Short mmCIF file of C-alpha atoms in Angstrom, two decimals:
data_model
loop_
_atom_site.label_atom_id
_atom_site.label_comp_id
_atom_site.label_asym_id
_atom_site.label_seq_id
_atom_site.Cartn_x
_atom_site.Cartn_y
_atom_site.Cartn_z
CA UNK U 1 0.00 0.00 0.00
CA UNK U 2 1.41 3.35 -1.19
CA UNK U 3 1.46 5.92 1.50
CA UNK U 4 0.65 9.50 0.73
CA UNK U 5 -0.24 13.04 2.32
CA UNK U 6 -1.96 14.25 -0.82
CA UNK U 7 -4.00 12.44 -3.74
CA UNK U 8 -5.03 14.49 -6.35
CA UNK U 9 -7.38 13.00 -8.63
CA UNK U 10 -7.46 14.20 -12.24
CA UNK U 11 -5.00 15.77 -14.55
CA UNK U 12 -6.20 18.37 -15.82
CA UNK U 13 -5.85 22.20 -15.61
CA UNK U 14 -7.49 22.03 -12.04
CA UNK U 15 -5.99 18.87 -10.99
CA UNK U 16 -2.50 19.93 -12.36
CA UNK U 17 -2.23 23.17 -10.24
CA UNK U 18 -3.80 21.55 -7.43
CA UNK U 19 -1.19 18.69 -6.84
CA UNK U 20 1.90 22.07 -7.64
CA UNK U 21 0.92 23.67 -5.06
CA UNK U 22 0.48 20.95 -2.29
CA UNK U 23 3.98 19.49 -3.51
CA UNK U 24 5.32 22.90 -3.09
CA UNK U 25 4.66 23.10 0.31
CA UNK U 26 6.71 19.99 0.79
CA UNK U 27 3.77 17.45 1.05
CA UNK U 28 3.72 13.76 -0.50
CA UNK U 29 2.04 14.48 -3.76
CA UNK U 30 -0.08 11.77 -6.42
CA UNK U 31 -1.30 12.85 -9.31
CA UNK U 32 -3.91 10.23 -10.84
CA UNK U 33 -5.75 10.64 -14.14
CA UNK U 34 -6.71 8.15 -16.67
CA UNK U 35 -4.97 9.59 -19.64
CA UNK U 36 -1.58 8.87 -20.59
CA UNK U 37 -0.58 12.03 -19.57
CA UNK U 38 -1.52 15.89 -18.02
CA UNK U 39 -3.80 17.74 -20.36
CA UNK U 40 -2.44 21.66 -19.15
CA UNK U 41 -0.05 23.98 -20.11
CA UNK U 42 1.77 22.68 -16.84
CA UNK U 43 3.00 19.14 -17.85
CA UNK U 44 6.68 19.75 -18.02
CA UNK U 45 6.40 21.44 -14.40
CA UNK U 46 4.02 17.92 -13.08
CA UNK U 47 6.64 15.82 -14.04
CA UNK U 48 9.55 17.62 -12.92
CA UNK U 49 7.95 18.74 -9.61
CA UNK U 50 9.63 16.77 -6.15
CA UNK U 51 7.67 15.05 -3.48
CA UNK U 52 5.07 14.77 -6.53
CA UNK U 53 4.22 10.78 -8.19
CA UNK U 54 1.94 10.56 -11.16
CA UNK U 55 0.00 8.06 -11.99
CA UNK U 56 -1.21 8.44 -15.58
CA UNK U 57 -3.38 5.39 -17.63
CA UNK U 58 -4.45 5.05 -14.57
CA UNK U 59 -8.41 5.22 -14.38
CA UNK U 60 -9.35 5.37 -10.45
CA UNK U 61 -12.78 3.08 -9.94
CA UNK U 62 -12.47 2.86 -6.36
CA UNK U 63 -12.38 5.95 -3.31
CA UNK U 64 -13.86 5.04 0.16
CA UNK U 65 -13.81 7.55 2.68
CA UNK U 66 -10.61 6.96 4.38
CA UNK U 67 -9.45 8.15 1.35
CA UNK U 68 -7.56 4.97 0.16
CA UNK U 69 -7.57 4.97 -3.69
CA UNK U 70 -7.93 1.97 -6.11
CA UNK U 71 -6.94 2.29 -9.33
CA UNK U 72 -6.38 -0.06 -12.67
CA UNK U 73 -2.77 0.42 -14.09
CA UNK U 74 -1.06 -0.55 -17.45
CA UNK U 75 0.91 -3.05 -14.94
CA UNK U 76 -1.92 -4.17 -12.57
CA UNK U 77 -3.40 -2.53 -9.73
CA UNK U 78 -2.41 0.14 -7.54
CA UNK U 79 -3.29 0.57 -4.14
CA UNK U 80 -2.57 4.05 -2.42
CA UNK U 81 -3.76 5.80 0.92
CA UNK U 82 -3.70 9.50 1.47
CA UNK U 83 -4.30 12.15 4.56
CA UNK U 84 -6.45 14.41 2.31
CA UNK U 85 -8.12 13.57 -1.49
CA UNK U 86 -8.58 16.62 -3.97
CA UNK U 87 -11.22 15.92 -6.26
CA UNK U 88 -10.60 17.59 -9.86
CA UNK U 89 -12.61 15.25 -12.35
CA UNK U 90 -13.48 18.33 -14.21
CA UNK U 91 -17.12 17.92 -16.51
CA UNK U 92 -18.75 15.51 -18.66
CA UNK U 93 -20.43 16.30 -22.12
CA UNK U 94 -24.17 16.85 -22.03
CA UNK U 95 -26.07 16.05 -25.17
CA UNK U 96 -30.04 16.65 -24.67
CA UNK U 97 -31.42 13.78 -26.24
CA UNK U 98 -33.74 13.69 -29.90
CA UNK U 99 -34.95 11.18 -32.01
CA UNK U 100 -31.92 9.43 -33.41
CA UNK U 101 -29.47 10.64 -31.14
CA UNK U 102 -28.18 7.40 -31.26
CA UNK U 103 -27.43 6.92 -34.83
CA UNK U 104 -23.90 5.99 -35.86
CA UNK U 105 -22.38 9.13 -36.85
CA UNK U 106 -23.90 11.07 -34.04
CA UNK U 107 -20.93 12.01 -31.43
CA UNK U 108 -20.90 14.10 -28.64
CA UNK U 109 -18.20 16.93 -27.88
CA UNK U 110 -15.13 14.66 -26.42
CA UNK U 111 -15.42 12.47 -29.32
CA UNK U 112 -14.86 15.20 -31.75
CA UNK U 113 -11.82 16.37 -29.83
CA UNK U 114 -10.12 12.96 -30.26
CA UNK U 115 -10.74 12.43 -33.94
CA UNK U 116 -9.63 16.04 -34.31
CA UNK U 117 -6.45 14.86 -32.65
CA UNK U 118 -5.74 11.80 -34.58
CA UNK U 119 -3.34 12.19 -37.16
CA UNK U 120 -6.29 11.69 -39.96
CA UNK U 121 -8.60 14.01 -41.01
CA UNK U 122 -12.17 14.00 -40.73
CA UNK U 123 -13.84 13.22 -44.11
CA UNK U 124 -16.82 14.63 -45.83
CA UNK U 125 -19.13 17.61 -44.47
CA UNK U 126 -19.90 18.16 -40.49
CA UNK U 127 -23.09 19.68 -38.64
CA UNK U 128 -22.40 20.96 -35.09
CA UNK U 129 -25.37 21.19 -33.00
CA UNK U 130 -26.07 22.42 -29.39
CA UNK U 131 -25.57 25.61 -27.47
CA UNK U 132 -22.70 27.11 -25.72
CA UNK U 133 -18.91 28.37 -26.37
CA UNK U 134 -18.20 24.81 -27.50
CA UNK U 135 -19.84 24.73 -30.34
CA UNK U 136 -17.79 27.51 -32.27
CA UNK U 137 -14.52 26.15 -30.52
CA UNK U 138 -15.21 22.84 -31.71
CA UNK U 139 -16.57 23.97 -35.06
CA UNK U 140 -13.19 26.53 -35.45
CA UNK U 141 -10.83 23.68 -34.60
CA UNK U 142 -12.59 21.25 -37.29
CA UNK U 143 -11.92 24.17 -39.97
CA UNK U 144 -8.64 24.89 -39.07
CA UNK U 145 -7.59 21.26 -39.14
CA UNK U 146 -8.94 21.13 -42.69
CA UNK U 147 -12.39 19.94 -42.09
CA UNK U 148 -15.23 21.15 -43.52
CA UNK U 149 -18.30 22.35 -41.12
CA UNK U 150 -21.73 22.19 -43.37
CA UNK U 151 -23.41 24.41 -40.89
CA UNK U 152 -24.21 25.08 -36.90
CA UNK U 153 -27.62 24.98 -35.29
CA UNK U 154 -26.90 27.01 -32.34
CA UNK U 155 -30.10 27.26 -29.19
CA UNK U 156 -28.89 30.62 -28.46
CA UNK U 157 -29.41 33.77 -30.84
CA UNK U 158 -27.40 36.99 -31.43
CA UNK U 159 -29.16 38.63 -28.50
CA UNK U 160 -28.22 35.76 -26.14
CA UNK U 161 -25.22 36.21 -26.90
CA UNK U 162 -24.67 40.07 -26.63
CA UNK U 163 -26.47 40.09 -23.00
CA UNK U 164 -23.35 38.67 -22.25
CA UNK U 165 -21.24 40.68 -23.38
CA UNK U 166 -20.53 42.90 -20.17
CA UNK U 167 -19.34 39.41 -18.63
CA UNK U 168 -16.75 38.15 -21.37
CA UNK U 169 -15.17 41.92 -20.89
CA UNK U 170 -13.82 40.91 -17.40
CA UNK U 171 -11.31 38.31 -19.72
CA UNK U 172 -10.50 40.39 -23.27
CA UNK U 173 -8.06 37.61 -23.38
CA UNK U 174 -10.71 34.85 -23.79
CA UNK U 175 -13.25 37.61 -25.13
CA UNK U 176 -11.12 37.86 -28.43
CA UNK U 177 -10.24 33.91 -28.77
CA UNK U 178 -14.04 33.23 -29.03
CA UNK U 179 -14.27 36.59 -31.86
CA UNK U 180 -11.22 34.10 -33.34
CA UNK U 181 -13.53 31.18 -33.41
CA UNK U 182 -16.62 32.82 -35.12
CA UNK U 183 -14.13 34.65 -37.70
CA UNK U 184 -13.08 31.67 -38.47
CA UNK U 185 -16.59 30.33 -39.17
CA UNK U 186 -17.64 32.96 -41.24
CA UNK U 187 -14.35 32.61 -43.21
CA UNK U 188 -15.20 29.34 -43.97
CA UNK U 189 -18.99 30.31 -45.69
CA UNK U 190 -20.50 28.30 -42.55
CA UNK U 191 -24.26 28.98 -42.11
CA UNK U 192 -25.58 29.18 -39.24
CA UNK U 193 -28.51 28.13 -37.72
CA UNK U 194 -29.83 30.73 -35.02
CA UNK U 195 -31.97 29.71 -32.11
CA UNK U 196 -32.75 26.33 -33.82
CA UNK U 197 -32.53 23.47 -32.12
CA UNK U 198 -31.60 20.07 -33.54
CA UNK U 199 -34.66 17.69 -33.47
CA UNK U 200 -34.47 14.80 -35.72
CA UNK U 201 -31.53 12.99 -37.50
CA UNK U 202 -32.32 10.21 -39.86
CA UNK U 203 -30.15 8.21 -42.23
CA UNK U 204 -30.21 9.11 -45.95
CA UNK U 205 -28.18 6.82 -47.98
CA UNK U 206 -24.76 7.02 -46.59
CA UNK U 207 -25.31 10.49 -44.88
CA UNK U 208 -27.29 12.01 -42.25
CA UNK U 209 -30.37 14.15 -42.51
CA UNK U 210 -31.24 16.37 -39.66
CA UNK U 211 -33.84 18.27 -38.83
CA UNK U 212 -33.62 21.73 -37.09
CA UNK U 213 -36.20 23.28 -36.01
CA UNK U 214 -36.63 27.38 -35.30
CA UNK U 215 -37.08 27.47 -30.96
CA UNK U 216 -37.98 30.07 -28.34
CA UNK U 217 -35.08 31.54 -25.87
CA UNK U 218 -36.19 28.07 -23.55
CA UNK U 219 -35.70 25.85 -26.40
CA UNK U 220 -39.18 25.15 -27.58
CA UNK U 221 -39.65 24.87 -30.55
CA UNK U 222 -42.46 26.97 -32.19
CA UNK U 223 -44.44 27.11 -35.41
CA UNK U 224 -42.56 28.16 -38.15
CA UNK U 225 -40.46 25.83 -41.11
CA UNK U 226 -37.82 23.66 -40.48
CA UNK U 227 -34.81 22.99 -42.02
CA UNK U 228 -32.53 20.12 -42.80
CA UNK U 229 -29.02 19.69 -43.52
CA UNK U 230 -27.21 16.99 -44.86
CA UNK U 231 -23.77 15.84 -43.55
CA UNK U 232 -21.80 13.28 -42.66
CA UNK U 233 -21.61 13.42 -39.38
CA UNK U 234 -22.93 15.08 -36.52
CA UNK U 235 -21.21 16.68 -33.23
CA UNK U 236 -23.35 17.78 -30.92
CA UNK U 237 -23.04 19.66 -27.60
CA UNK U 238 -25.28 20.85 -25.03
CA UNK U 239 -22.64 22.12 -22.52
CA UNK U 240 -20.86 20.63 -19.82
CA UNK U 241 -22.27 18.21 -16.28
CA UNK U 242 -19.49 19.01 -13.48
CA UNK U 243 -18.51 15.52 -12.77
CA UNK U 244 -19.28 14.10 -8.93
CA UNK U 245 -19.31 11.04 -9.04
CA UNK U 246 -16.81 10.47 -6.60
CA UNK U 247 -17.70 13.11 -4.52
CA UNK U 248 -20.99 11.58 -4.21
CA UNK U 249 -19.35 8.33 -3.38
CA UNK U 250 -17.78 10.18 -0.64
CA UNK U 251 -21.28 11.55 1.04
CA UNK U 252 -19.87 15.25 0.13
CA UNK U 253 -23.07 17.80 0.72
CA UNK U 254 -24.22 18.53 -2.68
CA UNK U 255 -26.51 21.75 -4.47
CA UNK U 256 -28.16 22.16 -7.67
CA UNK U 257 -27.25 25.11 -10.00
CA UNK U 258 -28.39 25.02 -13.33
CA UNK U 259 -26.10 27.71 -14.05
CA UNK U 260 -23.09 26.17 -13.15
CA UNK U 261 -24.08 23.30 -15.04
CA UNK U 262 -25.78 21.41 -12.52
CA UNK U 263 -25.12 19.56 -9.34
CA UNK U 264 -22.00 20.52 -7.86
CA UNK U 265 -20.52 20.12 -4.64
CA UNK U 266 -21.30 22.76 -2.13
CA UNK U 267 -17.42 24.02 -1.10
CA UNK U 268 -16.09 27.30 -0.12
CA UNK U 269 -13.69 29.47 -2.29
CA UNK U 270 -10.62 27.42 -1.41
CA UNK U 271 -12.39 24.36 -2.52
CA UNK U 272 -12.93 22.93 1.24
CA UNK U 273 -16.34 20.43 1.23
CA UNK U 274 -18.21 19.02 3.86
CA UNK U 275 -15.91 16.49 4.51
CA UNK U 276 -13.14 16.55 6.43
CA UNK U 277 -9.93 16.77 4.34
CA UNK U 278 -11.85 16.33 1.54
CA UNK U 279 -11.03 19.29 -1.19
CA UNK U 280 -12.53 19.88 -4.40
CA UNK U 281 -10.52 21.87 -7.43
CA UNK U 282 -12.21 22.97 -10.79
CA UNK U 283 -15.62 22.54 -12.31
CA UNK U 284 -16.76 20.12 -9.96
CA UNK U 285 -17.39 23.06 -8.09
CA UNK U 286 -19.29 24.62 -11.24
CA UNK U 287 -18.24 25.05 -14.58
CA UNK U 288 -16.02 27.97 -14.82
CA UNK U 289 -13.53 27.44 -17.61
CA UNK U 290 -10.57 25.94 -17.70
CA UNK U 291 -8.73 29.51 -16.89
CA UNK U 292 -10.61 29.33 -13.80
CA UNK U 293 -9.99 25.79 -12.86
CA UNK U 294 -6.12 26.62 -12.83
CA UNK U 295 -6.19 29.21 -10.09
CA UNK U 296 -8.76 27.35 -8.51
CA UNK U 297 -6.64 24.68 -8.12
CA UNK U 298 -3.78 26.29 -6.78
CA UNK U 299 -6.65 27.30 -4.04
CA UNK U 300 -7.33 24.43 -3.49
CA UNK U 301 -3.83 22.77 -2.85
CA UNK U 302 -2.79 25.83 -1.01
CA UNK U 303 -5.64 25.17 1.06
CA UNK U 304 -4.80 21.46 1.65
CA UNK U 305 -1.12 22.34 2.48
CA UNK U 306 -2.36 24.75 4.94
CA UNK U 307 -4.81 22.43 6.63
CA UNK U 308 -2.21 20.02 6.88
CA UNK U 309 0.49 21.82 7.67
CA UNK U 310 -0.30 24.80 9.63
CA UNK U 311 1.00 27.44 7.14
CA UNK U 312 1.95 30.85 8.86
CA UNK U 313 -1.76 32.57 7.20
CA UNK U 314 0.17 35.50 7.54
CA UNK U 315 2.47 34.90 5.27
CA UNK U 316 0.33 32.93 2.18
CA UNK U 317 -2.53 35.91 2.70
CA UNK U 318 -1.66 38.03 -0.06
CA UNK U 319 -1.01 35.26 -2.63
CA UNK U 320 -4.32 34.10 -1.84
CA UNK U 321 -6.37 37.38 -1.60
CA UNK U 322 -4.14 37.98 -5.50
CA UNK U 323 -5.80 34.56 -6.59
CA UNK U 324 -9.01 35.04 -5.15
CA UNK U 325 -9.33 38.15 -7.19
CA UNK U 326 -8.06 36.56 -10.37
CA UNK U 327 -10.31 33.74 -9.73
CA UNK U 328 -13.38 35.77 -9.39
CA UNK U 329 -12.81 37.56 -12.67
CA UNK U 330 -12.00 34.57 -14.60
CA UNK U 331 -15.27 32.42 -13.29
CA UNK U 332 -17.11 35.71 -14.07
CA UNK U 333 -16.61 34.97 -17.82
CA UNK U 334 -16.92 31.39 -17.28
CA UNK U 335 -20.15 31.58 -15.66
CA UNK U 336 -21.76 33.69 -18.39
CA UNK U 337 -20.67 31.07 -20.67
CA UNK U 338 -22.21 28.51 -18.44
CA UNK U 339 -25.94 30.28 -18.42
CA UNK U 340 -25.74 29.82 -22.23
CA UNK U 341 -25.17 25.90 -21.73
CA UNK U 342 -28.03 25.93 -18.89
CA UNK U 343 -30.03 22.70 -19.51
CA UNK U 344 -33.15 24.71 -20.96
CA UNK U 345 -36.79 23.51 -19.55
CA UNK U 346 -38.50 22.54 -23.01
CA UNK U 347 -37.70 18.51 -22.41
CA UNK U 348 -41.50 18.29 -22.42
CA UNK U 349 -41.14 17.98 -26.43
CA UNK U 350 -38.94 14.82 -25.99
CA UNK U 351 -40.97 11.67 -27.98
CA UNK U 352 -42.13 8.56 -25.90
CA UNK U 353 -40.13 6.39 -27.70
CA UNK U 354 -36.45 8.64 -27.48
CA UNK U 355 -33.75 6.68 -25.61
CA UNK U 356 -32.72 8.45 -22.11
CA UNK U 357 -30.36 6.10 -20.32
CA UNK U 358 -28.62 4.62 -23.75
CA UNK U 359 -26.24 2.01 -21.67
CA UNK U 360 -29.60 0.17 -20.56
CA UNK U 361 -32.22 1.40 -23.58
CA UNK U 362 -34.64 3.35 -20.92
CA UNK U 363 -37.04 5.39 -22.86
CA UNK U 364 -39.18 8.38 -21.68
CA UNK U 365 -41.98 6.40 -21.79
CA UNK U 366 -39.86 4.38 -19.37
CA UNK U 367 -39.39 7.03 -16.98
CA UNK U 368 -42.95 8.56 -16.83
CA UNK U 369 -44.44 4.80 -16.29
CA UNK U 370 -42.16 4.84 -13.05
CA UNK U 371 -42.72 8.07 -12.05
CA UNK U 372 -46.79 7.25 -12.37
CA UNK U 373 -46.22 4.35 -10.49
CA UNK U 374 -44.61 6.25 -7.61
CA UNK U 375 -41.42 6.94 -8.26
CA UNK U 376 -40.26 10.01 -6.81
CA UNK U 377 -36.75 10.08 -6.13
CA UNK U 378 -33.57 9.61 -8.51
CA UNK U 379 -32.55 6.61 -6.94
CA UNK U 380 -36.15 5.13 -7.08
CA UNK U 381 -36.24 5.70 -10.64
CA UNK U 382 -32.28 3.86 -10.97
CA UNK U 383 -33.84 0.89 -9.30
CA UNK U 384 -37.20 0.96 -10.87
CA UNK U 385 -36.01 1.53 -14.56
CA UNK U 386 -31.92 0.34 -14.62
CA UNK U 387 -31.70 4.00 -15.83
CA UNK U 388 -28.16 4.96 -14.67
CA UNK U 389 -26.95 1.40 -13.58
CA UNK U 390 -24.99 1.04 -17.25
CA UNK U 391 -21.19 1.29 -17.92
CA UNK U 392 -21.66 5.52 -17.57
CA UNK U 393 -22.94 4.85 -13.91
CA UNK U 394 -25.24 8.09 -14.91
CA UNK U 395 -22.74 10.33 -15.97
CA UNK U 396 -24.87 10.81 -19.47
CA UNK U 397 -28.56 9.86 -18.39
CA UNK U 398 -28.67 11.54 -15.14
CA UNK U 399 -29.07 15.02 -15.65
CA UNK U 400 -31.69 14.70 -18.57
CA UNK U 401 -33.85 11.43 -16.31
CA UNK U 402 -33.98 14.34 -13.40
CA UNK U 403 -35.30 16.97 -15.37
CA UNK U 404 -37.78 14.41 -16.95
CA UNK U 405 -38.51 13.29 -13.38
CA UNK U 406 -38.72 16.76 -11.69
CA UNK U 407 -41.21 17.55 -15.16
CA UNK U 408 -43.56 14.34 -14.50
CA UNK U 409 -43.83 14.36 -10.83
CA UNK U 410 -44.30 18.19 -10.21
CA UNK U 411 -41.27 18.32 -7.94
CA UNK U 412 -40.71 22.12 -6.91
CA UNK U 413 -36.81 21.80 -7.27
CA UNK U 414 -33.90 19.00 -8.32
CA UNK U 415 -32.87 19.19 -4.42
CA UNK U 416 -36.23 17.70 -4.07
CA UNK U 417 -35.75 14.30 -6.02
CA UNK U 418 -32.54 14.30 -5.34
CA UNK U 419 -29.43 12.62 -7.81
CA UNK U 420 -27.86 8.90 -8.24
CA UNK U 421 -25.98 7.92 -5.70
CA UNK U 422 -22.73 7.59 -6.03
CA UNK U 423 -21.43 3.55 -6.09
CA UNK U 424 -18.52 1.29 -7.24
CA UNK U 425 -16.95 0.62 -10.13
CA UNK U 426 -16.22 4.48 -10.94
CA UNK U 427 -15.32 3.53 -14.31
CA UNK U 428 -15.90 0.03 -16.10
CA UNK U 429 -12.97 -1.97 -14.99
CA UNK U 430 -12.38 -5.92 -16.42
CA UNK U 431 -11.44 -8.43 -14.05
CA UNK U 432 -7.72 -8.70 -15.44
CA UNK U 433 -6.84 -5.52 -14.50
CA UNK U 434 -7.86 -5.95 -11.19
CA UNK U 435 -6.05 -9.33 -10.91
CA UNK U 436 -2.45 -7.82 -12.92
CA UNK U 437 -0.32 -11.01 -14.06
CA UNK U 438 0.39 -13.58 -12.51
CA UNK U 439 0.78 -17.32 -12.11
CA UNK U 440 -0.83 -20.11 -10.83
CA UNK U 441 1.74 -21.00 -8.45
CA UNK U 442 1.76 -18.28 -6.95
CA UNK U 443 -2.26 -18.43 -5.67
CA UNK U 444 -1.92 -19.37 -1.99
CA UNK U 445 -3.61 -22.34 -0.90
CA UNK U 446 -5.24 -22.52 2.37
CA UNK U 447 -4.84 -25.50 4.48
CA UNK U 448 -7.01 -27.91 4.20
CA UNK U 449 -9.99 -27.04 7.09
CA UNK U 450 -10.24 -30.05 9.86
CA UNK U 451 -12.69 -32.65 9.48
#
């Protein structure tokens, strides 16, 4: 058993700045993310950092709440305890589900990234669908790289987007790389599809047909002609889920904000939850941006180091009143961009027959028979429906069965019904990584019991 002060779990911008600044205050530092390596501009400084031991390819399906850490290795298992966890898992994609969301060809947000990265290019024409920054990132990226984007279908209009304006001025920085991303997009002869909201895709031939239909600031659609686009393929994003799962596993006090992307756990501005020793870094506090998450992690791991180790507040105080105040400004920006990927209340137009929970094939019909049958809670309708019990453990299905839920039962707020509880495996794990290699000789054999 590997014996730590600090586990940081998750590599990313958050995670990366969290598990810097614990390490610099001399602590026992590991880094664990499931990618083969750190996904921020502070790699070089991870991996050259002391008192710091990453564990990259290394997907963690296992945290119990004395903070020992199980985790599934290129080499076998890993078993590690720590003093204090920091949780910085960042967000999972959201897509709101339509009829045929589940046609091959239809990807969400993270898939588009990774193609994007691979050394070959996407073929053939693109439509990017959803709401948010995202979209245009995504859609910029794909151009750049040589792609060609048929069109975007965006839920938000031009006026949605200039009421935020006053908010994306706190950051000119990021303010100018999103007037990048649309330049680029009108560069390219992209149309785009205001306030329209992506309702149908069906195959035609070997493309897709999609239907998008003109919607209402809430998402609705509303009575006036459609239009369809052929392409390809189809990336679609409805913003970002902060991801809790472990935090949930841990009994951490959650709240709902549909602002901030959903539920996220309830922590002050240094990251401390509920729990003990128990920190949390990044978006799982409420999707912020990825500028934000940085300095919000070095919050956070100051703030662990401190706990910890009795740091002189005198003499950190001004570093941390500086990154509080940097903080603030750059989750001001990310915040406005997180009220245009709010999940929007017009789920009322979803079909009987459209797929919710796609691990287990619950439908919305599905999840209004339970909820007429006296369902009322989220973890009623897991064990009444299998919605949420597939390989995503709810990370997908969740947020769109509660809203569904909250809709059918007349719930006054998501605190009400509640969210999945949090349970073992984290992440799909086989049996073989678990076990690691080995041979038969060398399975002890317990004596033989007396007769």
């Amino acid at each position: 058993m590997l014996e730590f002060d600090v586990a940081v779990l998750g590599g990313g911008p958050a995670g990366t700045h969290a598990a810097l600044a614990a390490a610099s205050a001399g602590l026992r530092v590991a880094l664990f993310d499931e990618n083969p390596r750190a996904d921020s501009r502070a790699d070089a400084r991870v991996l050259g950092a002391s008192n710091l031991t990453t564990f990259f390819s290394h997907p963690v399906w296992s945290v119990t709440t004395g903070y020992r850490i199980d985790a599934a290795g290129p080499d076998g298992p890993t078993q590690s305890l720590a003093r204090a966890l920091i949780v910085a898992c960042g967000t999972t994609d959201r897509v709101v589900p339509f009829e045929g969301w589940t046609t091959p060809g239809v990807i969400g947000l993270a898939a588009a990234s990774m193609l994007l990265k691979s050394p070959v290019k996407l073929p053939g024409d693109s439509l990017v669908a959803g709401c948010g920054p995202l979209i245009a990132a995504i859609a910029a990226t794909a151009i750049e790289a040589g792609c060609r984007i048929a069109a975007i279908a965006d839920l938000a209009g031009t006026a949605d987007w200039a009421r935020k304006l006053p908010a994306m001025a706190a950051r000119p920085d990021l303010l100018l790389q999103g007037l990048g991303w649309w330049q680029t997009i009108r560069r390219a002869g992209t149309l785009r599809y205001a306030r329209h909201s992506l309702v149908r895709v069906e195959p035609e031939g070997k493309r897709l047909r999609a239907t998008l239909a003109p919607c209402d600031a809430a998402g609705r659609m509303i009575d006036a002609k459609p239009s369809f686009v052929l392409a390809d393929r189809i990336i679609v994003s409805h913003g970002l889920c902060p991801a809790t799962e472990m935090t949930r596993l841990l009994r951490a006090r959650h709240r709902y904000s549909s602002d901030a992307g959903g539920w996220i756990v309830a922590a002050d501005e240094h990251g401390r939850t509920s729990r003990a020793l128990l920190y949390v870094a990044g978006d799982a506090a409420g999707a912020a941006g990825a500028a934000a998450a940085e300095i919000h992690g070095t919050l956070a791991g100051l703030a662990c180091a401190s706990d910890l180790c009795g740091t002189d507040a005198g003499r950190v105080r001004p570093r941390i009143e500086l990154l509080r105040r940097k903080h603030r400004r750059a989750a001001r920006f990310g915040r406005a961009m997180g009220k245009l990927m709010a999940l929007r209340p017009a789920l009322e137009g979803l079909r009987p027959e459209t797929i919710v929970c796609r691990c287990e094939g619950v439908t919305r019909s599905e999840i209004d028979a339970a909820c007429d049958a006296g369902a009322t809670d989220m973890n009623q309708l897991k064990a009444w429906t299998r919605c949420g019990m597939g390989e995503c453990q709810g990370r997908i299905c969740g947020d769109i069965a509660g809203d569904l839920l909250m809709l059918r039962t007349g719930a006054a707020s998501r605190e009400q019904i509640g969210y999945f509880t949090g349970r073992t495996p984290l992440r799909p794990v086989t049996v073989e990584a678990l076990t690691g290699n080995f041979l038969y000789e060398d399975i002890a054999i317990p004596n033989a019991a007396p007769l």
